[in-house]
mmCIF file of C-alpha atoms in Angstrom:
data_model
loop_
_atom_site.group_PDB
_atom_site.id
_atom_site.type_symbol
_atom_site.label_atom_id
_atom_site.label_comp_id
_atom_site.label_asym_id
_atom_site.label_seq_id
_atom_site.Cartn_x
_atom_site.Cartn_y
_atom_site.Cartn_z
ATOM 1 C CA MET A 1 12.370 47.632 -105.369
ATOM 2 C CA THR A 2 11.886 49.222 -108.769
ATOM 3 C CA ASP A 3 12.067 52.892 -109.685
ATOM 4 C CA ALA A 4 8.541 52.855 -111.048
ATOM 5 C CA THR A 5 6.152 54.944 -108.999
ATOM 6 C CA ALA A 6 2.553 54.037 -108.340
ATOM 7 C CA THR A 7 -0.130 56.225 -109.873
ATOM 8 C CA ALA A 8 -1.521 57.276 -106.464
ATOM 9 C CA ALA A 9 0.696 60.028 -105.094
ATOM 10 C CA VAL A 10 1.025 61.048 -101.450
ATOM 11 C CA ARG A 11 0.670 64.663 -100.377
ATOM 12 C CA ALA A 12 2.982 65.981 -97.665
ATOM 13 C CA ASP A 13 2.997 69.201 -95.646
ATOM 14 C CA CYS A 14 6.465 70.405 -94.585
ATOM 15 C CA ALA A 15 7.561 72.501 -91.618
ATOM 16 C CA ALA A 16 10.988 73.688 -90.512
ATOM 17 C CA ASP A 17 11.934 74.392 -86.901
ATOM 18 C CA PRO A 18 14.643 76.750 -85.571
ATOM 19 C CA ALA A 19 16.921 73.816 -84.722
ATOM 20 C CA GLY A 20 17.074 72.829 -88.391
ATOM 21 C CA ALA A 21 14.762 69.807 -88.384
ATOM 22 C CA LEU A 22 12.230 69.274 -91.178
ATOM 23 C CA THR A 23 8.894 67.580 -90.477
ATOM 24 C CA PHE A 24 6.816 65.900 -93.187
ATOM 25 C CA ASP A 25 3.119 65.212 -92.446
ATOM 26 C CA LEU A 26 1.351 62.994 -94.972
ATOM 27 C CA ALA A 27 -2.216 63.762 -95.980
ATOM 28 C CA PRO A 28 -4.565 61.317 -94.199
ATOM 29 C CA ALA A 29 -6.615 60.583 -97.312
ATOM 30 C CA ALA A 30 -3.562 59.306 -99.139
ATOM 31 C CA ALA A 31 -1.641 57.753 -96.253
ATOM 32 C CA PRO A 32 0.259 54.592 -97.226
ATOM 33 C CA ASP A 33 0.895 51.474 -95.184
ATOM 34 C CA PRO A 34 2.109 52.495 -91.691
ATOM 35 C CA ASP A 35 5.224 50.348 -92.177
ATOM 36 C CA ALA A 36 6.287 52.424 -95.165
ATOM 37 C CA VAL A 37 9.155 54.925 -94.978
ATOM 38 C CA LEU A 38 9.807 58.337 -96.478
ATOM 39 C CA LEU A 39 12.597 57.872 -99.016
ATOM 40 C CA LEU A 40 14.873 60.775 -99.991
ATOM 41 C CA ARG A 41 16.874 59.995 -103.114
ATOM 42 C CA ARG A 42 19.616 62.273 -104.393
ATOM 43 C CA ARG A 43 19.078 63.201 -108.004
ATOM 44 C CA GLY A 44 21.710 61.824 -110.318
ATOM 45 C CA ALA A 45 23.126 59.412 -107.723
ATOM 46 C CA ALA A 46 23.349 55.761 -108.683
ATOM 47 C CA GLY A 47 21.238 53.428 -106.565
ATOM 48 C CA SER A 48 24.258 51.723 -105.051
ATOM 49 C CA ARG A 49 26.255 54.879 -104.436
ATOM 50 C CA PRO A 50 26.840 55.592 -100.724
ATOM 51 C CA GLY A 51 24.922 58.619 -99.520
ATOM 52 C CA GLY A 52 22.478 58.502 -102.405
ATOM 53 C CA LYS A 53 19.445 57.463 -100.341
ATOM 54 C CA VAL A 54 18.078 58.294 -96.888
ATOM 55 C CA ARG A 55 15.092 56.486 -95.348
ATOM 56 C CA LEU A 56 13.034 58.158 -92.618
ATOM 57 C CA PRO A 57 10.572 56.106 -90.528
ATOM 58 C CA LEU A 58 6.910 57.124 -90.513
ATOM 59 C CA SER A 59 4.892 57.228 -87.301
ATOM 60 C CA ARG A 60 1.448 58.419 -86.238
ATOM 61 C CA SER A 61 1.758 61.848 -84.665
ATOM 62 C CA GLY A 62 0.247 65.309 -84.447
ATOM 63 C CA PRO A 63 -3.343 66.449 -85.048
ATOM 64 C CA GLY A 64 -5.417 63.733 -86.666
ATOM 65 C CA ARG A 65 -2.642 61.196 -86.033
ATOM 66 C CA ARG A 66 -1.165 61.774 -89.468
ATOM 67 C CA LEU A 67 1.801 59.771 -90.632
ATOM 68 C CA ARG A 68 4.876 61.873 -89.881
ATOM 69 C CA ALA A 69 8.558 61.682 -90.789
ATOM 70 C CA VAL A 70 11.251 63.890 -89.286
ATOM 71 C CA LEU A 71 14.573 64.742 -90.889
ATOM 72 C CA PRO A 72 16.883 65.721 -88.002
ATOM 73 C CA PRO A 73 19.566 68.350 -88.647
ATOM 74 C CA THR A 74 22.183 65.742 -87.688
ATOM 75 C CA THR A 75 21.297 63.476 -90.641
ATOM 76 C CA ALA A 76 23.985 63.849 -93.289
ATOM 77 C CA LEU A 77 22.689 64.838 -96.733
ATOM 78 C CA PRO A 78 25.350 65.559 -99.366
ATOM 79 C CA GLU A 79 24.839 68.732 -101.369
ATOM 80 C CA GLY A 80 22.391 68.393 -104.236
ATOM 81 C CA ARG A 81 18.709 67.967 -105.030
ATOM 82 C CA TRP A 82 16.804 65.181 -103.283
ATOM 83 C CA ASP A 83 13.468 63.811 -104.497
ATOM 84 C CA ALA A 84 10.928 62.532 -101.960
ATOM 85 C CA TYR A 85 9.045 59.236 -102.254
ATOM 86 C CA VAL A 86 7.120 56.901 -99.999
ATOM 87 C CA GLU A 87 8.658 53.437 -100.110
ATOM 88 C CA GLU A 88 6.200 50.642 -99.456
ATOM 89 C CA PRO A 89 7.127 47.726 -97.149
ATOM 90 C CA GLY A 90 8.508 44.571 -98.695
ATOM 91 C CA GLY A 91 10.122 46.405 -101.597
ATOM 92 C CA GLU A 92 6.807 46.667 -103.464
ATOM 93 C CA GLY A 93 7.584 50.010 -105.065
ATOM 94 C CA THR A 94 7.541 53.725 -104.366
ATOM 95 C CA ARG A 95 4.902 56.427 -104.465
ATOM 96 C CA THR A 96 5.453 59.990 -105.582
ATOM 97 C CA VAL A 97 5.185 62.695 -102.914
ATOM 98 C CA GLU A 98 3.441 65.910 -103.893
ATOM 99 C CA PRO A 99 4.034 69.203 -102.025
ATOM 100 C CA GLY A 100 1.399 70.428 -99.620
ATOM 101 C CA LEU A 101 1.726 73.399 -97.273
ATOM 102 C CA ARG A 102 5.304 74.500 -96.601
ATOM 103 C CA ASP A 103 5.933 76.441 -93.372
ATOM 104 C CA LEU A 104 9.535 77.570 -93.771
ATOM 105 C CA ARG A 105 9.480 80.712 -91.620
ATOM 106 C CA ALA A 106 12.196 79.294 -89.367
ATOM 107 C CA LEU A 107 14.625 79.272 -92.301
ATOM 108 C CA VAL A 108 14.401 83.017 -92.968
ATOM 109 C CA ASP A 109 17.456 85.121 -92.002
ATOM 110 C CA ARG A 110 19.359 82.312 -90.331
ATOM 111 C CA SER A 111 22.570 83.424 -88.604
ATOM 112 C CA PRO A 112 24.784 80.492 -87.569
ATOM 113 C CA ASP A 113 27.865 81.050 -85.452
ATOM 114 C CA THR A 114 30.548 82.355 -87.810
ATOM 115 C CA ARG A 115 33.078 80.023 -86.149
ATOM 116 C CA THR A 116 31.212 76.926 -87.277
ATOM 117 C CA PRO A 117 33.406 74.995 -89.736
ATOM 118 C CA GLU A 118 30.493 73.914 -91.922
ATOM 119 C CA VAL A 119 27.239 75.536 -92.969
ATOM 120 C CA SER A 120 24.340 73.460 -94.271
ATOM 121 C CA ALA A 121 20.898 74.395 -95.540
ATOM 122 C CA ARG A 122 17.866 72.356 -96.629
ATOM 123 C CA VAL A 123 14.865 73.860 -98.374
ATOM 124 C CA PRO A 124 11.790 71.827 -99.434
ATOM 125 C CA TYR A 125 10.397 72.986 -102.770
ATOM 126 C CA PRO A 126 7.951 71.985 -105.524
ATOM 127 C CA THR A 127 9.563 70.744 -108.719
ATOM 128 C CA ALA A 128 8.425 71.947 -112.142
ATOM 129 C CA ASP A 129 6.452 68.718 -112.637
ATOM 130 C CA GLY A 130 4.656 68.975 -109.276
ATOM 131 C CA ARG A 131 6.719 66.742 -106.977
ATOM 132 C CA LEU A 132 8.277 67.427 -103.579
ATOM 133 C CA ALA A 133 12.051 67.771 -103.399
ATOM 134 C CA LEU A 134 14.767 69.177 -101.127
ATOM 135 C CA ARG A 135 17.582 71.482 -102.180
ATOM 136 C CA CYS A 136 20.532 70.813 -99.864
ATOM 137 C CA TRP A 137 23.761 72.777 -99.503
ATOM 138 C CA VAL A 138 26.856 71.807 -97.517
ATOM 139 C CA ARG A 139 29.601 74.430 -97.511
ATOM 140 C CA ALA A 140 32.828 74.393 -95.489
ATOM 141 C CA PRO A 141 33.708 77.237 -95.256
ATOM 142 C CA HIS A 142 30.935 79.436 -96.629
ATOM 143 C CA ALA A 143 30.560 83.064 -97.787
ATOM 144 C CA GLU A 144 26.926 84.159 -97.443
ATOM 145 C CA ALA A 145 25.927 86.996 -99.767
ATOM 146 C CA GLY A 146 23.835 89.798 -98.295
ATOM 147 C CA ALA A 147 22.736 93.177 -99.619
ATOM 148 C CA ILE A 148 23.726 93.984 -103.211
ATOM 149 C CA SER A 149 23.592 97.487 -104.674
ATOM 150 C CA VAL A 150 23.999 98.336 -108.345
ATOM 151 C CA GLY A 151 25.436 101.745 -109.203
ATOM 152 C CA PRO A 152 26.030 103.512 -112.507
ATOM 153 C CA SER A 153 29.238 101.605 -113.272
ATOM 154 C CA GLY A 154 29.494 98.711 -110.834
ATOM 155 C CA MET A 155 28.142 96.876 -107.825
ATOM 156 C CA THR A 156 28.796 96.705 -104.112
ATOM 157 C CA ALA A 157 27.979 93.665 -102.026
ATOM 158 C CA GLU A 158 27.965 92.721 -98.364
ATOM 159 C CA GLY A 159 28.104 89.315 -96.743
ATOM 160 C CA VAL A 160 29.184 87.135 -93.840
ATOM 161 C CA LEU A 161 32.056 84.649 -93.891
ATOM 162 C CA TYR A 162 31.676 81.374 -91.971
ATOM 163 C CA GLY A 163 34.358 78.928 -90.923
ATOM 164 C CA VAL A 164 37.397 81.050 -91.786
ATOM 165 C CA THR A 165 38.630 84.590 -91.115
ATOM 166 C CA ALA A 166 39.394 87.035 -93.901
ATOM 167 C CA GLY A 167 42.906 88.433 -93.500
ATOM 168 C CA GLU A 168 44.332 91.776 -94.570
ATOM 169 C CA THR A 169 45.166 90.378 -98.021
ATOM 170 C CA ALA A 170 41.694 88.911 -98.608
ATOM 171 C CA VAL A 171 40.191 89.555 -102.032
ATOM 172 C CA VAL A 172 37.153 88.682 -104.090
ATOM 173 C CA GLU A 173 37.991 86.933 -107.332
ATOM 174 C CA ALA A 174 35.839 87.021 -110.457
ATOM 175 C CA ARG A 175 36.516 83.810 -112.385
ATOM 176 C CA LEU A 176 35.370 82.795 -115.839
ATOM 177 C CA PRO A 177 34.783 79.008 -115.916
ATOM 178 C CA GLY A 178 36.913 77.196 -118.460
ATOM 179 C CA GLU A 179 39.412 80.059 -118.685
ATOM 180 C CA PRO A 180 41.619 79.839 -115.549
ATOM 181 C CA GLU A 181 43.945 82.576 -116.762
ATOM 182 C CA ARG A 182 41.099 85.113 -116.701
ATOM 183 C CA VAL A 183 40.821 86.134 -113.055
ATOM 184 C CA HIS A 184 40.135 89.615 -111.680
ATOM 185 C CA ARG A 185 40.748 90.489 -108.014
ATOM 186 C CA PHE A 186 39.006 93.111 -105.884
ATOM 187 C CA PRO A 187 39.977 93.966 -102.278
ATOM 188 C CA LEU A 188 37.599 93.595 -99.368
ATOM 189 C CA SER A 189 36.485 96.853 -97.761
ATOM 190 C CA SER A 190 36.516 95.405 -94.241
ATOM 191 C CA PRO A 191 38.875 92.417 -93.952
ATOM 192 C CA GLY A 192 39.267 90.684 -90.582
ATOM 193 C CA ALA A 193 35.934 91.866 -89.160
ATOM 194 C CA PRO A 194 35.244 90.003 -85.864
ATOM 195 C CA SER A 195 31.619 89.488 -86.912
ATOM 196 C CA GLY A 196 32.691 87.735 -90.113
ATOM 197 C CA GLY A 197 31.156 90.537 -92.141
ATOM 198 C CA PHE A 198 32.727 91.574 -95.432
ATOM 199 C CA SER A 199 32.009 93.948 -98.291
ATOM 200 C CA PHE A 200 33.519 94.713 -101.662
ATOM 201 C CA ALA A 201 33.081 96.885 -104.727
ATOM 202 C CA LEU A 202 33.299 95.527 -108.266
ATOM 203 C CA PRO A 203 33.571 97.904 -111.253
ATOM 204 C CA PHE A 204 31.986 96.177 -114.222
ATOM 205 C CA ALA A 205 34.459 97.581 -116.745
ATOM 206 C CA ALA A 206 37.267 95.579 -115.089
ATOM 207 C CA LEU A 207 35.700 92.348 -116.368
ATOM 208 C CA VAL A 208 35.747 93.416 -120.017
ATOM 209 C CA THR A 209 39.219 92.521 -121.265
ATOM 210 C CA GLY A 210 38.240 91.393 -124.747
ATOM 211 C CA PRO A 211 35.277 90.920 -127.060
ATOM 212 C CA VAL A 212 32.104 89.640 -125.408
ATOM 213 C CA ARG A 213 30.136 87.478 -127.793
ATOM 214 C CA GLY A 214 26.946 86.041 -126.448
ATOM 215 C CA GLU A 215 27.169 85.681 -122.681
ATOM 216 C CA GLN A 216 29.859 85.299 -120.019
ATOM 217 C CA LEU A 217 29.007 84.230 -116.455
ATOM 218 C CA TRP A 218 31.702 85.359 -114.025
ATOM 219 C CA GLN A 219 31.692 83.450 -110.725
ATOM 220 C CA LEU A 220 32.527 85.334 -107.519
ATOM 221 C CA TRP A 221 34.820 83.756 -104.912
ATOM 222 C CA LEU A 222 36.205 85.125 -101.643
ATOM 223 C CA VAL A 223 39.886 84.269 -101.118
ATOM 224 C CA PRO A 224 40.544 84.855 -97.378
ATOM 225 C CA ALA A 225 44.364 84.908 -97.575
ATOM 226 C CA GLU A 226 47.214 84.568 -100.052
ATOM 227 C CA ARG A 227 47.414 81.039 -101.483
ATOM 228 C CA ALA A 228 44.219 80.077 -99.602
ATOM 229 C CA ALA A 229 41.428 78.187 -101.338
ATOM 230 C CA GLY A 230 38.584 80.312 -102.620
ATOM 231 C CA VAL A 231 35.167 80.278 -100.943
ATOM 232 C CA ARG A 232 32.173 80.451 -103.287
ATOM 233 C CA ILE A 233 29.939 83.455 -102.547
ATOM 234 C CA SER A 234 26.334 82.236 -102.402
ATOM 235 C CA ARG A 235 23.099 82.927 -100.582
ATOM 236 C CA ILE A 236 21.621 79.832 -98.954
ATOM 237 C CA LEU A 237 20.552 80.822 -95.431
ATOM 238 C CA ASP A 238 16.854 81.421 -96.027
ATOM 239 C CA ASP A 239 13.831 79.743 -97.638
ATOM 240 C CA VAL A 240 14.595 80.434 -101.325
ATOM 241 C CA TRP A 241 15.632 77.258 -103.134
ATOM 242 C CA SER A 242 16.503 78.913 -106.454
ATOM 243 C CA ARG A 243 17.196 82.630 -106.831
ATOM 244 C CA ASN A 244 18.010 82.867 -110.534
ATOM 245 C CA LYS A 245 14.527 84.100 -111.473
ATOM 246 C CA SER A 246 13.318 85.639 -108.206
ATOM 247 C CA PHE A 247 16.294 87.944 -107.478
ATOM 248 C CA VAL A 248 16.663 90.217 -110.497
ATOM 249 C CA TYR A 249 19.070 93.172 -110.606
ATOM 250 C CA PRO A 250 19.391 95.977 -113.154
ATOM 251 C CA GLY A 251 22.049 95.803 -115.842
ATOM 252 C CA ARG A 252 24.608 98.519 -116.500
ATOM 253 C CA ALA A 253 26.898 99.299 -119.418
ATOM 254 C CA ALA A 254 30.335 97.792 -118.750
ATOM 255 C CA ALA A 255 31.744 98.841 -122.127
ATOM 256 C CA ASP A 256 30.444 99.770 -125.556
ATOM 257 C CA GLY A 257 27.922 97.101 -126.492
ATOM 258 C CA VAL A 258 28.398 95.112 -123.250
ATOM 259 C CA LEU A 259 25.836 94.909 -120.443
ATOM 260 C CA ALA A 260 26.818 93.710 -116.939
ATOM 261 C CA THR A 261 24.237 92.342 -114.496
ATOM 262 C CA PRO A 262 24.664 90.812 -111.028
ATOM 263 C CA CYS A 263 22.731 87.559 -110.813
ATOM 264 C CA TYR A 264 22.317 84.276 -108.996
ATOM 265 C CA THR A 265 22.478 80.842 -110.553
ATOM 266 C CA ALA A 266 19.784 78.207 -110.040
ATOM 267 C CA ASP A 267 22.019 76.909 -107.208
ATOM 268 C CA ASN A 268 22.083 80.367 -105.528
ATOM 269 C CA ASP A 269 25.710 81.155 -106.368
ATOM 270 C CA LEU A 270 26.468 84.843 -106.972
ATOM 271 C CA CYS A 271 27.778 85.834 -110.409
ATOM 272 C CA VAL A 272 28.095 88.748 -112.796
ATOM 273 C CA ARG A 273 26.689 88.186 -116.280
ATOM 274 C CA LEU A 274 28.270 89.982 -119.223
ATOM 275 C CA ALA A 275 26.252 89.969 -122.400
ATOM 276 C CA SER A 276 26.251 91.689 -125.751
ATOM 277 C CA SER A 277 23.712 94.468 -125.471
ATOM 278 C CA PRO A 278 20.989 94.807 -128.112
ATOM 279 C CA ALA A 279 22.686 97.937 -129.382
ATOM 280 C CA ALA A 280 25.756 95.853 -130.229
ATOM 281 C CA GLY A 281 23.697 93.853 -132.696
#
């Protein structure tokens, strides 16, 4: 098989069910050979790397007997972005899959059992160049961000912790990548909650310990106990595959000439951005 894709693309509708399965129905006008398979290929993974490809059989099913593939929730997909193709029988090549209708209502406001050791999420989405892909997360444990409020001088945030319990000494750490000595800690407002819920307040001025030139992106981690590993605070339990442009919060002055803004990365991880304000020149 080569990586070259045929010019004729296949269109696929996607639907999620409450159990976590994803169904892909191929458009009848562009249906490939019935012996073909739906190929999911992890972006950036070498062809021979284990876990870099998943093949799903296609069968006639549903209204109009469309070709259908089902990704069960039990199928292991490492975290990352997965591109969808139709692989023709006999290794004759692949065909690009374009996104059709996406019914992802079952993904909204998911609430797994907080005792589960691992949380996973899979969201089909259209890429910038018009192809179908999946954004997959696998977190063990996981800190799910909830409501975020921005006040005059800081932010408060709520969330739910999965797979581990926050003890009395639990804190949220703001970390600046590449500078391990620059860590700021903030206590949880409700450690040890039976529901797994947590909340914290973060004053923006605490992050400004020196000149801010350009931009700093402070990552937020929940540390459930002393000397415990940190848990990245993210928001993945819904149908939004990338929050960096769709969830926008107001900025506030953290210091003279420095603006602080809560934000999400393209991978839905929660951060605080410090940037030189226009007034700072």
